[in-house]
CSV table of C-alpha atoms in Angstrom, one decimal:
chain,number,residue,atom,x,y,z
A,1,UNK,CA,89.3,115.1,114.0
A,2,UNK,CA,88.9,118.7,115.7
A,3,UNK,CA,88.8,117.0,118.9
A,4,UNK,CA,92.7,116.1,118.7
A,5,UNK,CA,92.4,113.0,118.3
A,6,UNK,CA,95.1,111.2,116.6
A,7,UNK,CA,94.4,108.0,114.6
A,8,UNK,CA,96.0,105.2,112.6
A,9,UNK,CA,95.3,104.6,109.3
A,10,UNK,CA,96.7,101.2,108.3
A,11,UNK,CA,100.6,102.0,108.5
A,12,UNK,CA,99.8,106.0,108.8
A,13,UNK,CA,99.4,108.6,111.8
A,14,UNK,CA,96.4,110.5,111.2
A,15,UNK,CA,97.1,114.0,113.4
A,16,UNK,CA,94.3,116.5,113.6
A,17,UNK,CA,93.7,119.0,110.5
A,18,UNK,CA,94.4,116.0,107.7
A,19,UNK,CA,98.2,115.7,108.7
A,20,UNK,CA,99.0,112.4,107.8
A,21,UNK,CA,102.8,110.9,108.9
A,22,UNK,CA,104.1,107.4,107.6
A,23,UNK,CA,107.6,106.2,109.3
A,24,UNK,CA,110.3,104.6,106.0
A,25,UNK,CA,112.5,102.3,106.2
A,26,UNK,CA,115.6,103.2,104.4
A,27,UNK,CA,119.2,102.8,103.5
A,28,UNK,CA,121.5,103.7,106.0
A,29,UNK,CA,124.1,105.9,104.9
A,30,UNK,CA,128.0,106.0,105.3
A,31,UNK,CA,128.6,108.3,108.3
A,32,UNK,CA,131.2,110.1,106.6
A,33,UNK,CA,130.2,112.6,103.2
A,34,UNK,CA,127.2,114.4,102.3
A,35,UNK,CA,125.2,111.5,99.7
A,36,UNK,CA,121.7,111.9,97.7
A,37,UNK,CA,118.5,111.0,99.5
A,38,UNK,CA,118.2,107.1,100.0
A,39,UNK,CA,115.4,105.6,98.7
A,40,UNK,CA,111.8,104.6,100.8
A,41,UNK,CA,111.9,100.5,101.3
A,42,UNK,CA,108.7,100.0,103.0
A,43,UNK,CA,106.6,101.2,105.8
A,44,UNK,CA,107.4,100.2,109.4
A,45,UNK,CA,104.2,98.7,111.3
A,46,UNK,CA,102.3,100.7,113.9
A,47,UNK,CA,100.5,99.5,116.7
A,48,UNK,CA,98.4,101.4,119.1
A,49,UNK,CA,100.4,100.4,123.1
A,50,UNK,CA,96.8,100.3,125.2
A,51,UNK,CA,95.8,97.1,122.4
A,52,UNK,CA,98.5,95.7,124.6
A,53,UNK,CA,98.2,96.5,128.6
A,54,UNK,CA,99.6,93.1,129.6
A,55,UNK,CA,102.9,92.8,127.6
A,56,UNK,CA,104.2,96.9,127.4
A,57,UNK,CA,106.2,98.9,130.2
A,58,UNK,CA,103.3,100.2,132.7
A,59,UNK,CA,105.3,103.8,131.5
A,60,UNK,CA,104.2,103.3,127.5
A,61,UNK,CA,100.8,102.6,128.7
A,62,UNK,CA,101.3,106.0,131.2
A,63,UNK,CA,102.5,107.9,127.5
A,64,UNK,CA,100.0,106.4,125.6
A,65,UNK,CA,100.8,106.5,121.5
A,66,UNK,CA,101.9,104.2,119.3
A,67,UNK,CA,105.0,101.5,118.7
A,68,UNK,CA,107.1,100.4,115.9
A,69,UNK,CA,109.8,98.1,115.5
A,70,UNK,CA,113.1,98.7,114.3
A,71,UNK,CA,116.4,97.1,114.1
A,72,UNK,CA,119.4,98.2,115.8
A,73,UNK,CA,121.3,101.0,113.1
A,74,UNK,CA,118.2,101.1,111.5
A,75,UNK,CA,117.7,104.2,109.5
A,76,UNK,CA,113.9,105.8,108.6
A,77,UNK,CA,112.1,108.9,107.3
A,78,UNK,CA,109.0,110.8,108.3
A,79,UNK,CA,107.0,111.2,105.3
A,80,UNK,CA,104.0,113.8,105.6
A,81,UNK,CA,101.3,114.7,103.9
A,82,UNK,CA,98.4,117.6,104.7
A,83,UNK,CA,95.3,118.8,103.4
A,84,UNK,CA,95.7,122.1,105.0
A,85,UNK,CA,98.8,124.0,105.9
A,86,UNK,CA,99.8,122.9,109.3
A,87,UNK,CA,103.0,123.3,111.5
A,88,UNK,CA,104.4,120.2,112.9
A,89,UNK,CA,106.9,119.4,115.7
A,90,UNK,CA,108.9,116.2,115.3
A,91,UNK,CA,110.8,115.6,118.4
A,92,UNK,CA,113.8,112.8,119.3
A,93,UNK,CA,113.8,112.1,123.0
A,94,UNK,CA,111.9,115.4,123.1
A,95,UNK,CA,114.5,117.5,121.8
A,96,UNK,CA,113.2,119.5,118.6
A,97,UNK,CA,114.7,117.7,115.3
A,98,UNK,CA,114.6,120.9,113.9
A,99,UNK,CA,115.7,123.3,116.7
A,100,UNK,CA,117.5,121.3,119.1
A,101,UNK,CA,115.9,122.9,122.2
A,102,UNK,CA,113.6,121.0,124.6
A,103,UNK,CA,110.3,119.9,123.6
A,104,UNK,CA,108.1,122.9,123.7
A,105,UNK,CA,104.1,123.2,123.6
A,106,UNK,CA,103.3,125.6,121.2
A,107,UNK,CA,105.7,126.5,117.5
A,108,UNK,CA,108.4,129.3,118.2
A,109,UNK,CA,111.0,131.0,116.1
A,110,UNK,CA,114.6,132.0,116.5
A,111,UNK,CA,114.9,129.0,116.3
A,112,UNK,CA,112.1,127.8,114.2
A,113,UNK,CA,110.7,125.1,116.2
A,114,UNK,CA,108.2,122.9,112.9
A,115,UNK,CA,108.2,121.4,110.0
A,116,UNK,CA,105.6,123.6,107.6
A,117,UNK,CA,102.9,121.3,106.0
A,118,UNK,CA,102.9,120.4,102.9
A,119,UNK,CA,105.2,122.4,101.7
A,120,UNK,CA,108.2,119.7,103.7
A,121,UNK,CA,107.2,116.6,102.2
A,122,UNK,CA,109.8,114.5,104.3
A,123,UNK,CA,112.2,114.9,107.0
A,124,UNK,CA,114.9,112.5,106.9
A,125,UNK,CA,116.9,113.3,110.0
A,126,UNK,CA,118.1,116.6,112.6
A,127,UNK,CA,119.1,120.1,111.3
A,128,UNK,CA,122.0,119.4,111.6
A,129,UNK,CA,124.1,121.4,108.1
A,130,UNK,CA,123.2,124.4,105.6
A,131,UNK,CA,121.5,122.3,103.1
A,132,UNK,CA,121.7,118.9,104.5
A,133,UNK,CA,120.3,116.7,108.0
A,134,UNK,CA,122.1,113.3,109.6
A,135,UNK,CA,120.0,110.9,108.9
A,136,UNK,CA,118.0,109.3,112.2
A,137,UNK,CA,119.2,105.7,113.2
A,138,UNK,CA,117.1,103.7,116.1
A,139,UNK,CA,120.1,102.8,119.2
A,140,UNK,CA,119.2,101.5,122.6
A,141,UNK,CA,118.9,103.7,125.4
A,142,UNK,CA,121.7,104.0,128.1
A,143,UNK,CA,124.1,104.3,125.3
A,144,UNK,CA,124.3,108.0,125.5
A,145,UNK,CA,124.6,108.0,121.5
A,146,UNK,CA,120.5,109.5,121.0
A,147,UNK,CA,120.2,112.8,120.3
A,148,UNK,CA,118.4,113.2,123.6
A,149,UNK,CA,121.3,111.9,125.5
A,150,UNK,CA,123.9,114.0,123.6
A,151,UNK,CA,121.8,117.3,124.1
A,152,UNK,CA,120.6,116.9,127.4
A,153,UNK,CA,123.0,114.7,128.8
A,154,UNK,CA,120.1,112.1,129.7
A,155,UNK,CA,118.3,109.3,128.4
A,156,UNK,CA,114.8,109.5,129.4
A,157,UNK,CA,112.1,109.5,127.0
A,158,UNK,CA,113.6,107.7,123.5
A,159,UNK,CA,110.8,107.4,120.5
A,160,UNK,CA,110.1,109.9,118.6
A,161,UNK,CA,107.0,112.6,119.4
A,162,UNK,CA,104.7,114.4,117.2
A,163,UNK,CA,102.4,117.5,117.7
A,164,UNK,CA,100.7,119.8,115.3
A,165,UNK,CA,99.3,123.0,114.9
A,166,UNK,CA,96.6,124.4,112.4
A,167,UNK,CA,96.5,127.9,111.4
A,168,UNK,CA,94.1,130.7,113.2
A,169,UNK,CA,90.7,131.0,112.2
A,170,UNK,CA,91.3,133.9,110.1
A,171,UNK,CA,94.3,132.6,108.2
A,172,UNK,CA,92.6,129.8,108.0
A,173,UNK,CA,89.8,131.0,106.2
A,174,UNK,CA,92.0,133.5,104.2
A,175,UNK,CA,93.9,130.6,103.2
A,176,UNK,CA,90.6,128.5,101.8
A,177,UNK,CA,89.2,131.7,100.2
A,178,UNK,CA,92.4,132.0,98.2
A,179,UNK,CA,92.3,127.7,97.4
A,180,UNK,CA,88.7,128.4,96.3
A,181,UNK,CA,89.7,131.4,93.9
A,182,UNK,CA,92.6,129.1,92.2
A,183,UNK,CA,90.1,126.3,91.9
A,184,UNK,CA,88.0,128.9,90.3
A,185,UNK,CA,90.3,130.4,87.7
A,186,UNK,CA,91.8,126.6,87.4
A,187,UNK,CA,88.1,126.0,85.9
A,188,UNK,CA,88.3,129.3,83.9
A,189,UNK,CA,91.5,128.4,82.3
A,190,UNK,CA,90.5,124.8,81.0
A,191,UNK,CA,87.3,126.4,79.8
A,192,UNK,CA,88.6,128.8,77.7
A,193,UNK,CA,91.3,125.9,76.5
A,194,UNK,CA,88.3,123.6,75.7
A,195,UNK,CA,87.2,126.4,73.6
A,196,UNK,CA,90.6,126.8,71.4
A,197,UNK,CA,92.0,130.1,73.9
A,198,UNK,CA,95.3,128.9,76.0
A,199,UNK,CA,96.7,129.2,79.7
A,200,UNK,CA,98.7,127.6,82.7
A,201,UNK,CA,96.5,125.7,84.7
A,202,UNK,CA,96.8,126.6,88.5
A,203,UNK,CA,99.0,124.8,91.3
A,204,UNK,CA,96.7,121.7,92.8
A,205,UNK,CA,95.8,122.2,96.5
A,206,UNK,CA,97.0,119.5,98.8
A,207,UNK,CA,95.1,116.5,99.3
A,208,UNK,CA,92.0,115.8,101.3
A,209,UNK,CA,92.5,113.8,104.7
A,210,UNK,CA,90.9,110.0,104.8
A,211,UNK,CA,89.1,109.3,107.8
A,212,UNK,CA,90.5,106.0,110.2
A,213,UNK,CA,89.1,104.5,113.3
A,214,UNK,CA,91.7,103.6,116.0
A,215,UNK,CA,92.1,106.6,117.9
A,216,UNK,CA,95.6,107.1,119.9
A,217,UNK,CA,96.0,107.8,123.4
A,218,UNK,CA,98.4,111.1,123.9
A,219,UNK,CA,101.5,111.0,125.9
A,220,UNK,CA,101.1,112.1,129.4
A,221,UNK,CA,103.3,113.7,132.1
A,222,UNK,CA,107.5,112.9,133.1
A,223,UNK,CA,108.2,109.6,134.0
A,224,UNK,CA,110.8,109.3,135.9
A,225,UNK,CA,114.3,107.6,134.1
A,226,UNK,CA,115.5,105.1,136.8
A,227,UNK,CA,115.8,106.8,140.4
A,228,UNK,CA,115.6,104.7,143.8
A,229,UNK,CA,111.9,103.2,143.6
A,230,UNK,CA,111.1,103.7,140.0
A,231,UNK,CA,110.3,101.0,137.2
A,232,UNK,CA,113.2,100.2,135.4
A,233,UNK,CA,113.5,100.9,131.5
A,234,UNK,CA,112.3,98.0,129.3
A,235,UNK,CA,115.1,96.3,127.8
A,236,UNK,CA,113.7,97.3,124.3
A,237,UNK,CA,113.3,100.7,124.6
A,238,UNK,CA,115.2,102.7,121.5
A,239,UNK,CA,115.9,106.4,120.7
A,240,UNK,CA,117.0,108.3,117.3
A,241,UNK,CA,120.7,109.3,117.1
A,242,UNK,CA,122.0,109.8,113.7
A,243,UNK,CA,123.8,108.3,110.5
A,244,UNK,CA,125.7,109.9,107.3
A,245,UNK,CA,124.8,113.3,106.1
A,246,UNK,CA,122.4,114.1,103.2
A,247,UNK,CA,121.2,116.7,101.1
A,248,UNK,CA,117.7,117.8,102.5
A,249,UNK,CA,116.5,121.2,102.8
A,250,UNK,CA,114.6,122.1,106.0
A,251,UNK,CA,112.0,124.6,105.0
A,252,UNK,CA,112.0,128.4,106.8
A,253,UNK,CA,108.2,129.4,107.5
A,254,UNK,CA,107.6,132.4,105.4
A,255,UNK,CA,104.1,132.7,107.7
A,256,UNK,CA,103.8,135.2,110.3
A,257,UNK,CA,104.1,133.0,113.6
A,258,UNK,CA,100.8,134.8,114.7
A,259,UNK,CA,99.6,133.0,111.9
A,260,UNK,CA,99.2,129.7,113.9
A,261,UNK,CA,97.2,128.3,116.5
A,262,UNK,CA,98.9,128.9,119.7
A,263,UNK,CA,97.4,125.2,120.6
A,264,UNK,CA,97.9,121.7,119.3
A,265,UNK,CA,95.5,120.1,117.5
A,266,UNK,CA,96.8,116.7,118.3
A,267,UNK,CA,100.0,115.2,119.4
A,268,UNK,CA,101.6,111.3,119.8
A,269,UNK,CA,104.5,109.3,121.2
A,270,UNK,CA,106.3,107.1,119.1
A,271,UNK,CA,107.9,104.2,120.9
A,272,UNK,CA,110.6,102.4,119.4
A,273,UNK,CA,111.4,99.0,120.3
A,274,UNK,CA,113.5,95.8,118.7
A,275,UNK,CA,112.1,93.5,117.0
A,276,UNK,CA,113.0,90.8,119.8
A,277,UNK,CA,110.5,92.8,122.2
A,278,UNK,CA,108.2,93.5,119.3
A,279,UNK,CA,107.2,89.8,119.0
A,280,UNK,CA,107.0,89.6,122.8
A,281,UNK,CA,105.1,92.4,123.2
A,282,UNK,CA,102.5,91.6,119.9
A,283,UNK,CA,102.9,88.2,119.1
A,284,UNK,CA,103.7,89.3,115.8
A,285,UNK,CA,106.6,88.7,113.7
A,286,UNK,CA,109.0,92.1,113.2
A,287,UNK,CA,109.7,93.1,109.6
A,288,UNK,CA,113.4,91.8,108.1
A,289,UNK,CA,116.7,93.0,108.5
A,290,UNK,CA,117.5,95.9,106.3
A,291,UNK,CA,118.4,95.4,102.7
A,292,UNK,CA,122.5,95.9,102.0
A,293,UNK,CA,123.2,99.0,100.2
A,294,UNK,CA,125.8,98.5,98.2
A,295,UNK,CA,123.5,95.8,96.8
A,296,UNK,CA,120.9,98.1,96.2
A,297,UNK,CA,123.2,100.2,94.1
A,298,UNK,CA,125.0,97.4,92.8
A,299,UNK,CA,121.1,96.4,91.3
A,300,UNK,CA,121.3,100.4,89.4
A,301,UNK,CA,118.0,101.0,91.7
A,302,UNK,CA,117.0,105.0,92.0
A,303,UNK,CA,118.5,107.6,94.8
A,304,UNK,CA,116.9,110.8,94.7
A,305,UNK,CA,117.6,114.8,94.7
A,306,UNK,CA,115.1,117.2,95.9
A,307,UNK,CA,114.6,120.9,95.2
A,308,UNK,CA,112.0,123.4,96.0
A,309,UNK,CA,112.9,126.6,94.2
A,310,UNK,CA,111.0,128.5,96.1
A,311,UNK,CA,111.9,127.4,99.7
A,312,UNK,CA,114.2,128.9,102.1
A,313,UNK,CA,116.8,126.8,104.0
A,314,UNK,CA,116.5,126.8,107.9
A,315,UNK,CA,120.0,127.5,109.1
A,316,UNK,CA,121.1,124.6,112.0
A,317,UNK,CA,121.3,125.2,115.5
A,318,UNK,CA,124.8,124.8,117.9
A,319,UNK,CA,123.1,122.1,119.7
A,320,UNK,CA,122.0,120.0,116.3
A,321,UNK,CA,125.5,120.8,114.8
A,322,UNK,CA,127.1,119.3,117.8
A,323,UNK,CA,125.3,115.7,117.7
A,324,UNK,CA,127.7,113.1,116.8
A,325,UNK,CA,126.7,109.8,114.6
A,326,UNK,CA,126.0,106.6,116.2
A,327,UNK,CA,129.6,105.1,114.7
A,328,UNK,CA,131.2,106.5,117.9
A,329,UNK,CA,130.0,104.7,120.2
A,330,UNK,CA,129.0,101.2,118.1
A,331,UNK,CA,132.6,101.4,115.8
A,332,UNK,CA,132.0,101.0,112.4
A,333,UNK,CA,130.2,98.3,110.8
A,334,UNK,CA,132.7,97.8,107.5
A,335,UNK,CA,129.7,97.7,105.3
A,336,UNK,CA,131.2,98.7,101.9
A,337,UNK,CA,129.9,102.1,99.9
A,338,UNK,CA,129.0,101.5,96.3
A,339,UNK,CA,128.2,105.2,95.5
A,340,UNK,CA,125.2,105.6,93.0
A,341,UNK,CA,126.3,106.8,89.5
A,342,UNK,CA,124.7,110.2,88.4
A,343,UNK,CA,122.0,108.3,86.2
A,344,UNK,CA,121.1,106.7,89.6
A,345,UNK,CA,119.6,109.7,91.1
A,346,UNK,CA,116.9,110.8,90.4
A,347,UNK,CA,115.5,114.7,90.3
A,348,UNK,CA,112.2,115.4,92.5
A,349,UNK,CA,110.2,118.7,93.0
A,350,UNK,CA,111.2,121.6,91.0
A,351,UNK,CA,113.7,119.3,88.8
A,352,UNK,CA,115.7,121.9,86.4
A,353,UNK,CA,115.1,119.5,83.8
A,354,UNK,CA,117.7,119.7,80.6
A,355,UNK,CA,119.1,123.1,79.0
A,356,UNK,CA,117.4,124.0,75.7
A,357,UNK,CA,119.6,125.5,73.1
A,358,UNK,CA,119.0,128.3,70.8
A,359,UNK,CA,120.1,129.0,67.0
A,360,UNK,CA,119.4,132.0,64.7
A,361,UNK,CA,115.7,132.9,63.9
């Protein structure tokens, strides 16, 4: 896909350089406390928008991309996978998740701009906290309760947009010389174990990228939001504002930024629409209303805890800190909190496992 162009892969985005993102259903979270990660209940569906020219807004068809459906108060993840390092931008309304400046077309720094590949496995809301994100939750435009129209003070573009950047030819190929040296003293090490000597095997590169027809159009230029003369919004048009609080580290690139292409490989617009204009739109039926928490806790089913020993928390921005959850402007819902117990949640990544004790000897 060195031509930048983006594909789908059954529920998956397929961005060029083998990055793959899958949207997640999920628990939504109470919108007050900092909680464990909620568990991954499913993929949403993706279709590409020019497989439907006579149902979509004549402005998704201009932006090109993909649509999924989600319910109002919805909450999701961004799950990502890549076979070579890669820095990707995941914006909300075009406003950087991770920065909370404007949607920019190449990765910056102070503020870090990306998500580093595949060393972030998941990005479960905005920067928003040392140590933690607010989850992302789907709302209807015109609100003013998106991310976009808290930082911007407008409500133009909703969905969510993705863009990614390989490394430079030479880091690229310093990069692979170094995978192909641990592959080679990987081998090494299981040979001389196969022959009664001893050693660590090496850390597993990341892996490969699958291949998928059904390229993506990219999104194109501004569209205007409703001025004299303009098409007005679709009626199912929804942006990302945000839920509870979590604990999610959001990883600090310990690259040089010279290190990375100063062009995207490949980038895509996200459009998120209800399920009502879903089925107009595709004929298809939208997926079910979101499973209750406090029933999934009630049932002793798993939350998670992730920790990468090695990585270095972003700090958030002003403008991220700022963002206030979707509760303010559509009240609370009353759904009761069952927190998990501690045997509910479950360690992932570099899990400290259990103390050992020590005697005399």
């Amino acid at each position: 896909m060195a031509d930048g162009t983006v594909r789908i892969d059954g529920n998956s985005l397929l961005l060029p350089g083998g990055v793959r993102v899958r949207f997640i259903r999920t628990l939504r979270l109470p919108e007050t406390g900092t909680h464990a990660l909620p568990p991954g209940l499913g993929e949403f569906p993706l279709r590409r928008v020019e497989d439907h020219p006579d149902t979509v807004p004549a402005e998704w068809l201009a932006r090109g991309g993909v649509m999924l459906p989600v319910h109002l108060r919805e909450a999701m993840w961004l799950s990502f996978a890549s076979a070579e390092p890669a820095a990707l931008q995941v914006g909300a309304g075009k406003v950087c998740a991770v920065s909370g400046e404007p949607w920019s077309p190449r990765p910056a720094r102070d503020p870090q701009n990306y998500v580093v590949l595949p060393r972030q496995p998941w990005l479960d809301g905005i920067n928003s906290g040392k140590g933690t994100v607010r989850q992302f939750v789907a709302v209807p435009l015109g609100l003013g309760a998106t991310v976009e129209g808290q930082v911007t003070g407008e409500e133009v573009w909703g969905g969510v947009q993705l863009q990614s950047f390989p490394l430079n030819d030479g880091a690229l190929h310093a990069w692979r010389d170094e995978q192909r040296r641990l592959a080679e003293e990987t081998a090494r090490r299981r040979i001389r174990m196969a022959s009664g000597g001893y050693g660590a095997p090496a850390p597993m590169s990341a892996p490969g990228a699958m291949s998928a027809p059904g390229s993506v159009p990219q999104f194109g230029g501004a569209v205007p939001a409703s001025p004299a003369g303009a098409a007005p919004r679709a009626s199912g048009a929804m942006g990302l504002g945000v839920g509870g609080s979590m604990r999610q580290e959001v990883y600090k690139d310990d690259r040089p930024l010279s290190d990375w292409s100063a062009d995207a490989a490949g980038r895509v617009f996200v459009h998120l629409v209800t399920p009502p204009e879903w089925r107009r739109v595709t004929g298809e039926a939208p997926p079910p209303s979101p499973v209750d928490r406090a029933a999934y806790t009630r049932a002793g089913l798993p939350w998670f805890d992730y920790w990468d020993q090695d990585g270095t928390d972003l700090d958030p921005t002003d403008a991220l800190g700022a963002v206030k959850p979707v509760g303010d402007w559509l009240g609370d819902d009353h759904t009761p909190w069952q927190p998990p117990s501690p045997g509910q949640v479950k360690p992932l990544g570099d899990a400290p496992g259990k103390p050992v004790g020590d005697g005399d000897w």
